[in-house]
PDB file of C-alpha atoms in Angstrom:
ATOM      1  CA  UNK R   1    -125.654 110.490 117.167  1.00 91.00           C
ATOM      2  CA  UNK R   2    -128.792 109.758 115.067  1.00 96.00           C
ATOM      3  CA  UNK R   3    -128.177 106.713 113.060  1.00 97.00           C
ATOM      4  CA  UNK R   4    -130.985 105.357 110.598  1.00 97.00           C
ATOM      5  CA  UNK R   5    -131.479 101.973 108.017  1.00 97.00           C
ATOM      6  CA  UNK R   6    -133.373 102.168 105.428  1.00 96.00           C
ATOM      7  CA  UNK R   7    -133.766  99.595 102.652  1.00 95.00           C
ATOM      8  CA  UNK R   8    -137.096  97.507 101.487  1.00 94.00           C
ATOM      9  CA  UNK R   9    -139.181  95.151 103.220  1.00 91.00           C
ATOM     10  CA  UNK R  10    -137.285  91.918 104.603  1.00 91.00           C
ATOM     11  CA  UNK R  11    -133.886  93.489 103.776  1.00 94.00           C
ATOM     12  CA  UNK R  12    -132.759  92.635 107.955  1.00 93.00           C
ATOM     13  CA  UNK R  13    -133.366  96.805 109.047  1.00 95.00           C
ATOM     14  CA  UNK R  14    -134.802  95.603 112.369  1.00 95.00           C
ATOM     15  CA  UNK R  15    -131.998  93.018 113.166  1.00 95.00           C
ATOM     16  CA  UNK R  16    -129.349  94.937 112.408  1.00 97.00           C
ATOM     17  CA  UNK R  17    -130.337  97.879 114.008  1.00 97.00           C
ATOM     18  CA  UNK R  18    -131.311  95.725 117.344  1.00 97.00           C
ATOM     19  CA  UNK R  19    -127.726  94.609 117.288  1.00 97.00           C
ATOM     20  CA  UNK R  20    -126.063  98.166 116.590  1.00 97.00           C
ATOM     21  CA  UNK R  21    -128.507  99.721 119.356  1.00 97.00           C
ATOM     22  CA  UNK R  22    -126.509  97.064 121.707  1.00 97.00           C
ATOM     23  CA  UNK R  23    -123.019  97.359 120.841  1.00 96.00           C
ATOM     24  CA  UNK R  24    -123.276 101.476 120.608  1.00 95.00           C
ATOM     25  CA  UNK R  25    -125.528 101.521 124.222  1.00 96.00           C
ATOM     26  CA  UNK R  26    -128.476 103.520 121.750  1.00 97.00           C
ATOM     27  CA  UNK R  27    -132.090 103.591 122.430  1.00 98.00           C
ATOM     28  CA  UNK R  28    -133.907 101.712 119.827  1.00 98.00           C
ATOM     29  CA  UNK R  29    -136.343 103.430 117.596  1.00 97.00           C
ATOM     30  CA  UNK R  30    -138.961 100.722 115.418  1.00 97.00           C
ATOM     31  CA  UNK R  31    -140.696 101.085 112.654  1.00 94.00           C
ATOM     32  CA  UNK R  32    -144.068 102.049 113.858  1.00 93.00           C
ATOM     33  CA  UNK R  33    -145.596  99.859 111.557  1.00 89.00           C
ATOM     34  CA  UNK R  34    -147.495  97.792 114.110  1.00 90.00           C
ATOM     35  CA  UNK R  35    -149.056 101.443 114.953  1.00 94.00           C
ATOM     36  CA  UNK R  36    -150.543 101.903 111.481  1.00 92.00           C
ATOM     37  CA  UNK R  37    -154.470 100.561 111.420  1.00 93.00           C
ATOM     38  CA  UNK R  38    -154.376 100.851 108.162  1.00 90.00           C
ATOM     39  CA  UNK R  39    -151.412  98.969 106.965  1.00 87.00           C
ATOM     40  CA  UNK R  40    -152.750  94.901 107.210  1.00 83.00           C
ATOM     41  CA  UNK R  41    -155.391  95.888 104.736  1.00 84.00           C
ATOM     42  CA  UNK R  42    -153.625  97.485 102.298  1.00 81.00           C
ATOM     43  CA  UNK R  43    -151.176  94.490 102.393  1.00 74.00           C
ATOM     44  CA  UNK R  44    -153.649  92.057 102.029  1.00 71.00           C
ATOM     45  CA  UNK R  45    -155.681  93.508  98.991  1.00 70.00           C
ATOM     46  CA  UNK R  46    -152.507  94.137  97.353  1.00 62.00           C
ATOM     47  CA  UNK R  47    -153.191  95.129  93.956  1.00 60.00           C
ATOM     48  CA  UNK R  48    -156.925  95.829  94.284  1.00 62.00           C
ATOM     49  CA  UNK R  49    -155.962  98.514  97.434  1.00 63.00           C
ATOM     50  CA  UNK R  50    -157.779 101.493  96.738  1.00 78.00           C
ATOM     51  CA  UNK R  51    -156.283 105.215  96.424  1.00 82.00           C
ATOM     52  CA  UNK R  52    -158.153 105.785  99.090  1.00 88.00           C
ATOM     53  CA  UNK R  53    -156.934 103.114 101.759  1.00 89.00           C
ATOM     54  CA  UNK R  54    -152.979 103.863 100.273  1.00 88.00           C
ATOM     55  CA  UNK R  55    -153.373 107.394 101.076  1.00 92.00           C
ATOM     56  CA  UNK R  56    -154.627 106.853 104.687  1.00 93.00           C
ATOM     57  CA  UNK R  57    -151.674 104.243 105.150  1.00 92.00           C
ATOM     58  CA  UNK R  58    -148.761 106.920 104.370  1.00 93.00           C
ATOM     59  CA  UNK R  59    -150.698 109.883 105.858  1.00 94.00           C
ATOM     60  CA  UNK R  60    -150.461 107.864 109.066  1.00 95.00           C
ATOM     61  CA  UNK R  61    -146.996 106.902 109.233  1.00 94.00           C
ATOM     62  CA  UNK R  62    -146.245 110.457 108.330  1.00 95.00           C
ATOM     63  CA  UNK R  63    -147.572 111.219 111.837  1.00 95.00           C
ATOM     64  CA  UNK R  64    -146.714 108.194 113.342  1.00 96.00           C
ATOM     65  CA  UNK R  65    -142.923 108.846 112.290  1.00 95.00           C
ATOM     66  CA  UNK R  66    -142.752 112.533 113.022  1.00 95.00           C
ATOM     67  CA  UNK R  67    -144.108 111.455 116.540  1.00 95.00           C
ATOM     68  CA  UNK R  68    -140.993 109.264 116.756  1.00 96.00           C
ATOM     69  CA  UNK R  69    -138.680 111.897 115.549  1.00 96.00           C
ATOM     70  CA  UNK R  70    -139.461 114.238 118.152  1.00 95.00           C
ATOM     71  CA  UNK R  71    -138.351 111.778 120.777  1.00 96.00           C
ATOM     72  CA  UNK R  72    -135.135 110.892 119.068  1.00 97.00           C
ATOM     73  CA  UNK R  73    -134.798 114.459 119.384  1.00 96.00           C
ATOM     74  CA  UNK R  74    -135.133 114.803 122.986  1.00 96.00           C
ATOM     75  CA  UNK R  75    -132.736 112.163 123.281  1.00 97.00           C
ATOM     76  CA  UNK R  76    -129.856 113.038 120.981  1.00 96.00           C
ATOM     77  CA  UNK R  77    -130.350 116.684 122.378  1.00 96.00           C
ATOM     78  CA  UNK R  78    -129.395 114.827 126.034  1.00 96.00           C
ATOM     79  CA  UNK R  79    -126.311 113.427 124.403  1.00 96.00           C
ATOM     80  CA  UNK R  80    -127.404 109.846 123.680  1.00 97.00           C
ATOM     81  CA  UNK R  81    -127.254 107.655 120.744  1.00 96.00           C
ATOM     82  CA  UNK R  82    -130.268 106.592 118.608  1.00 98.00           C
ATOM     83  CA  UNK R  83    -130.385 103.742 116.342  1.00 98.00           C
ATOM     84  CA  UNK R  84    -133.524 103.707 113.911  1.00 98.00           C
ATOM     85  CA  UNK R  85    -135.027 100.909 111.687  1.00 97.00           C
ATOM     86  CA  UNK R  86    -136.382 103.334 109.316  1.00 96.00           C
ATOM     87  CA  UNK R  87    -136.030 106.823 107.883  1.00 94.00           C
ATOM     88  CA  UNK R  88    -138.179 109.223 106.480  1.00 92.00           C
ATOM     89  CA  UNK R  89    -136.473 108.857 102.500  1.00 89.00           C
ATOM     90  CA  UNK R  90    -138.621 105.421 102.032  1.00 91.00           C
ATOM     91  CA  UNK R  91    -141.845 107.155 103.305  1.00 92.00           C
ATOM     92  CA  UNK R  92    -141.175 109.029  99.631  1.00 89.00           C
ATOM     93  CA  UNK R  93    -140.608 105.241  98.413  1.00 92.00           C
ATOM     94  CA  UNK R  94    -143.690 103.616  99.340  1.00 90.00           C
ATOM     95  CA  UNK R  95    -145.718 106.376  98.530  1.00 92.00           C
ATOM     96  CA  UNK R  96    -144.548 106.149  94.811  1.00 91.00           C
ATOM     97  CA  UNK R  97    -145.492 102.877  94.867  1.00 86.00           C
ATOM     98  CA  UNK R  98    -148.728 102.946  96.787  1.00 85.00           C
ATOM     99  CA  UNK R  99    -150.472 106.225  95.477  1.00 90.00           C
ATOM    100  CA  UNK R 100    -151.061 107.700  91.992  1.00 92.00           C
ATOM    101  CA  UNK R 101    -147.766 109.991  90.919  1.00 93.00           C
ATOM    102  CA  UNK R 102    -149.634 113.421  92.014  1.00 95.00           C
ATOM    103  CA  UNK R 103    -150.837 112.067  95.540  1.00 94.00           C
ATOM    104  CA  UNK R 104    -147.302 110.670  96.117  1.00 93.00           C
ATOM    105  CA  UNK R 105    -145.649 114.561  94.954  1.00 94.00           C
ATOM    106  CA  UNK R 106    -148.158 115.503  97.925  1.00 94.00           C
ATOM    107  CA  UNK R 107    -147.123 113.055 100.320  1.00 93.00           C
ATOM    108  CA  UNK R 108    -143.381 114.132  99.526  1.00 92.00           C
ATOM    109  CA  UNK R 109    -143.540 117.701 100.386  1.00 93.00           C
ATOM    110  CA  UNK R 110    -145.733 117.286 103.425  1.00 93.00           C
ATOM    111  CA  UNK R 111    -143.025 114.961 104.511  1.00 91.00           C
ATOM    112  CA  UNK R 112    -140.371 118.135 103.692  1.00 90.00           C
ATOM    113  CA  UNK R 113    -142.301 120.068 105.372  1.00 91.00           C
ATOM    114  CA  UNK R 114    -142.239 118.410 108.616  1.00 89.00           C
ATOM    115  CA  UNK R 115    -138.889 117.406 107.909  1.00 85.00           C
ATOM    116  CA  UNK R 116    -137.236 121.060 108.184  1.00 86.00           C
ATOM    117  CA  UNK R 117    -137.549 121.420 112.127  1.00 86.00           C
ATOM    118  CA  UNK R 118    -136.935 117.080 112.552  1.00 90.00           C
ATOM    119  CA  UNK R 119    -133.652 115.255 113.347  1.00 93.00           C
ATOM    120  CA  UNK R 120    -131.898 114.221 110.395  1.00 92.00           C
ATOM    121  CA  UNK R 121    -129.940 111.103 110.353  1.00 95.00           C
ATOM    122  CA  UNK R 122    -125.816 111.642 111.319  1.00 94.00           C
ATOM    123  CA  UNK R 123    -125.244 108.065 109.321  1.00 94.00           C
ATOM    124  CA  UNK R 124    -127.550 106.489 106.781  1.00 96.00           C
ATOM    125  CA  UNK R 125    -127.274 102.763 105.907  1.00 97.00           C
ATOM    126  CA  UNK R 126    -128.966 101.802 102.885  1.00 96.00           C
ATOM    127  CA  UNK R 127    -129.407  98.055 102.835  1.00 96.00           C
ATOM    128  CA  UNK R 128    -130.501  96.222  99.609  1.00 94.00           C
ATOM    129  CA  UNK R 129    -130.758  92.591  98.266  1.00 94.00           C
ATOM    130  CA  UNK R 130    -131.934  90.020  95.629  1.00 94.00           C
ATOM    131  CA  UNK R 131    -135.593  90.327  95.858  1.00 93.00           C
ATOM    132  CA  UNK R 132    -135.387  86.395  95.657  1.00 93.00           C
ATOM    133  CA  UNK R 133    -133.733  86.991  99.138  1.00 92.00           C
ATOM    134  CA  UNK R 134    -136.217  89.429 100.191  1.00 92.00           C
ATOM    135  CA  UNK R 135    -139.247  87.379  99.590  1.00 92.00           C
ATOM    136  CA  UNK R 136    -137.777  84.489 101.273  1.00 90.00           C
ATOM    137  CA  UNK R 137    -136.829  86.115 104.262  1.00 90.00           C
ATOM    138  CA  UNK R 138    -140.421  88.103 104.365  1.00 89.00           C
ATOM    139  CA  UNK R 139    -141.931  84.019 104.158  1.00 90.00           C
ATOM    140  CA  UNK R 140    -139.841  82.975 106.766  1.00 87.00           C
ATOM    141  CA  UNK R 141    -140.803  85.726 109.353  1.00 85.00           C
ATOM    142  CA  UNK R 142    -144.537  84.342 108.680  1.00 80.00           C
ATOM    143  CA  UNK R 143    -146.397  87.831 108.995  1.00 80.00           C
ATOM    144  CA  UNK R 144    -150.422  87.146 108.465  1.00 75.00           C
ATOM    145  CA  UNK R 145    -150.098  90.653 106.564  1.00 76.00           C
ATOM    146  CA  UNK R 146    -147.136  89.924 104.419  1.00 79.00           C
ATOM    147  CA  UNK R 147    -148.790  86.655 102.730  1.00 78.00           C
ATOM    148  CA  UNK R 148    -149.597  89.027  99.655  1.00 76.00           C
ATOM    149  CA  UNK R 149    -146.273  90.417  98.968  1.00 83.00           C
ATOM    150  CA  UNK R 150    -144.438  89.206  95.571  1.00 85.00           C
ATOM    151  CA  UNK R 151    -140.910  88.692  94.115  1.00 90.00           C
ATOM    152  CA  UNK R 152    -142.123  91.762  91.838  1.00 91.00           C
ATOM    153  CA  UNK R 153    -143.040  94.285  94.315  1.00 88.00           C
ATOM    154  CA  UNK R 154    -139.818  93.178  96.556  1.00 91.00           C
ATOM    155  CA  UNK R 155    -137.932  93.654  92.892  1.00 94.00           C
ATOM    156  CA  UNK R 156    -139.281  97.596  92.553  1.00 91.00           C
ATOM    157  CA  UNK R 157    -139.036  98.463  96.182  1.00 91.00           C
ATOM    158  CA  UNK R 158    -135.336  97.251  95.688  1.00 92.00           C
ATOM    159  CA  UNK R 159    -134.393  98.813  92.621  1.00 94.00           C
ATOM    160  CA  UNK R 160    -136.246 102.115  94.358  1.00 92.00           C
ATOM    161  CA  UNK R 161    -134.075 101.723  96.997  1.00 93.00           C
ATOM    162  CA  UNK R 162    -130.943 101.409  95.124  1.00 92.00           C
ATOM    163  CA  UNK R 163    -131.221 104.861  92.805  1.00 92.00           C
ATOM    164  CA  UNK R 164    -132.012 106.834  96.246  1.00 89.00           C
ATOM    165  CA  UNK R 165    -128.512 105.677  97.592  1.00 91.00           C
ATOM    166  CA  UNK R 166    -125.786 108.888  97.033  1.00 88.00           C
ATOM    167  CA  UNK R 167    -122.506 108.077  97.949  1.00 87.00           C
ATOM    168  CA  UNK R 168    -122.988 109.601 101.750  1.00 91.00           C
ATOM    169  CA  UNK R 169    -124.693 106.368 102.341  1.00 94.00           C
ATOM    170  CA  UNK R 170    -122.938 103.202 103.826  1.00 95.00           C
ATOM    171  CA  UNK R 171    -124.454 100.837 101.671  1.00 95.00           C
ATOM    172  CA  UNK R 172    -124.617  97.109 102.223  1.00 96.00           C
ATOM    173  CA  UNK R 173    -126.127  94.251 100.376  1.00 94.00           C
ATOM    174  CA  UNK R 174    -127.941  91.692 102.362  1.00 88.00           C
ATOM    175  CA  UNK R 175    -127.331  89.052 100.603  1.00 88.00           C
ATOM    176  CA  UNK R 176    -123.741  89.424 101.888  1.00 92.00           C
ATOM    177  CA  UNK R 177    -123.481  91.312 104.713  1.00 94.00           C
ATOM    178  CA  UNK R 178    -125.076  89.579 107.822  1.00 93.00           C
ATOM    179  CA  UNK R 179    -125.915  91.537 110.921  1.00 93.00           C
ATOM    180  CA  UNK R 180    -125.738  88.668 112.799  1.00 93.00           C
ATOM    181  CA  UNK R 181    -122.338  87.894 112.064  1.00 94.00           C
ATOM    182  CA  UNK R 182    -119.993  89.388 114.576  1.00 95.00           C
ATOM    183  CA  UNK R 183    -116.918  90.045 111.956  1.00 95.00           C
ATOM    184  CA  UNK R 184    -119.193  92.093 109.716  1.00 96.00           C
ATOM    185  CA  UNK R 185    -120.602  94.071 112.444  1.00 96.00           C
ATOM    186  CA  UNK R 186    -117.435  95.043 113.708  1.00 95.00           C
ATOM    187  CA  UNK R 187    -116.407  95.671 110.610  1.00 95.00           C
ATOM    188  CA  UNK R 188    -119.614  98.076 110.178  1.00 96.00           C
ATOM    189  CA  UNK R 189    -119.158  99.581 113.442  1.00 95.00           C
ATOM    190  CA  UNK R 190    -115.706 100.366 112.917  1.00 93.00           C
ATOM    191  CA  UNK R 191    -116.651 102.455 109.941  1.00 92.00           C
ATOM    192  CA  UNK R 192    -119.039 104.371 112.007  1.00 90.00           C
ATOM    193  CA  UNK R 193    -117.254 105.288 114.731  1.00 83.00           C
ATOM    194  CA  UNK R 194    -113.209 105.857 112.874  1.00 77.00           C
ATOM    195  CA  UNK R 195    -112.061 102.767 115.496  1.00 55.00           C
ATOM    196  CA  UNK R 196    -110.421  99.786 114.581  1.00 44.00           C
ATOM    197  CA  UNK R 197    -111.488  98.406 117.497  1.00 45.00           C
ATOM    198  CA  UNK R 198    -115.247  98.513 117.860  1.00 44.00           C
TER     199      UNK R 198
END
């Protein structure tokens, strides 16, 4: 089982897929943001980030990503359990809102491309939240990179989010829902795996 969260930045991804990696005995899959050279710059100059810098930033977690599908590949193919912090639908998200409309089109079918002989997820969760919840919980984290972020760009990211959600996704909203909380996560769990008893 290949199971993925997606949602926008400070939504809890990483904490609640830490904790479902635990209960379900999955390997853990991160971001790769840490990976991307690129990615402190463009967070820092914000709205004065070139084309240029943007593009180089989502070409490289493009790779970065597809290098991390191929291992959850080779370990769902062994029979184990995956649990991601990401998946590849907000690579099309950022892109829209880090690259001019045609660049982003490109950036979209390269990632179809690749994504034709990649693991799918078996179970999406699409996480959202207030942005005024977002930006609070990206302060509180204290990332030298994430100073520039705003309410606004947490806002669109959100509201991005939200219209990519079909109704195959088990959507939560992180205002509510807390990962940390054992009740909800058995409650989550439950739904994943058809057991009342997680």
């Amino acid at each position: 089982m290949f199971i993925a969260i997606t949602g926008p930045t400070g939504v809890g991804k990483t904490t609640l897929a830490s904790r479902l990696a635990a209960r379900l005995d999955a390997t853990l899959m991160l971001d790769p943001f840490a990976d991307n050279p690129y990615l402190p710059q463009l967070y820092v100059e914000a709205e004065r980030a070139t084309d240029d810098l943007a593009l180089k930033v989502e070409l490289t977690f493009i790779a970065l990503r597809v290098a991390q599908l191929r291992q959850i590949e080779m370990i769902t193919s062994a029979g184990g359990r995956v649990v991601a912090d990401w998946a590849m639908v907000q690579q099309h998200i950022f892109a829209s809102k880090t690259l001019p409309a045609a660049d982003a089109g490109r950036v979209a079918q390269t990632c179809g491309i690749w994504s034709k002989d990649s693991p799918s997820p078996d179970v999406l969760i699409g996480l959202t939240a207030p942005p005024s919840t977002l930006l609070h919980r990206v302060r509180q984290r204290g990332r030298d990179m994430e100073i520039a972020v705003s309410e606004a760009n947490l806002a669109a990211l959100n509201d991005a989010f939200q219209r990519t959600f079909t109704s195959d996704v088990i959507q939560r909203d992180g205002s509510t829902f807390d990962a940390l909380n054992d009740e909800d996560l058995n409650e989550l769990i439950a739904q994943l795996t058809g057991s009342e008893n997680p």
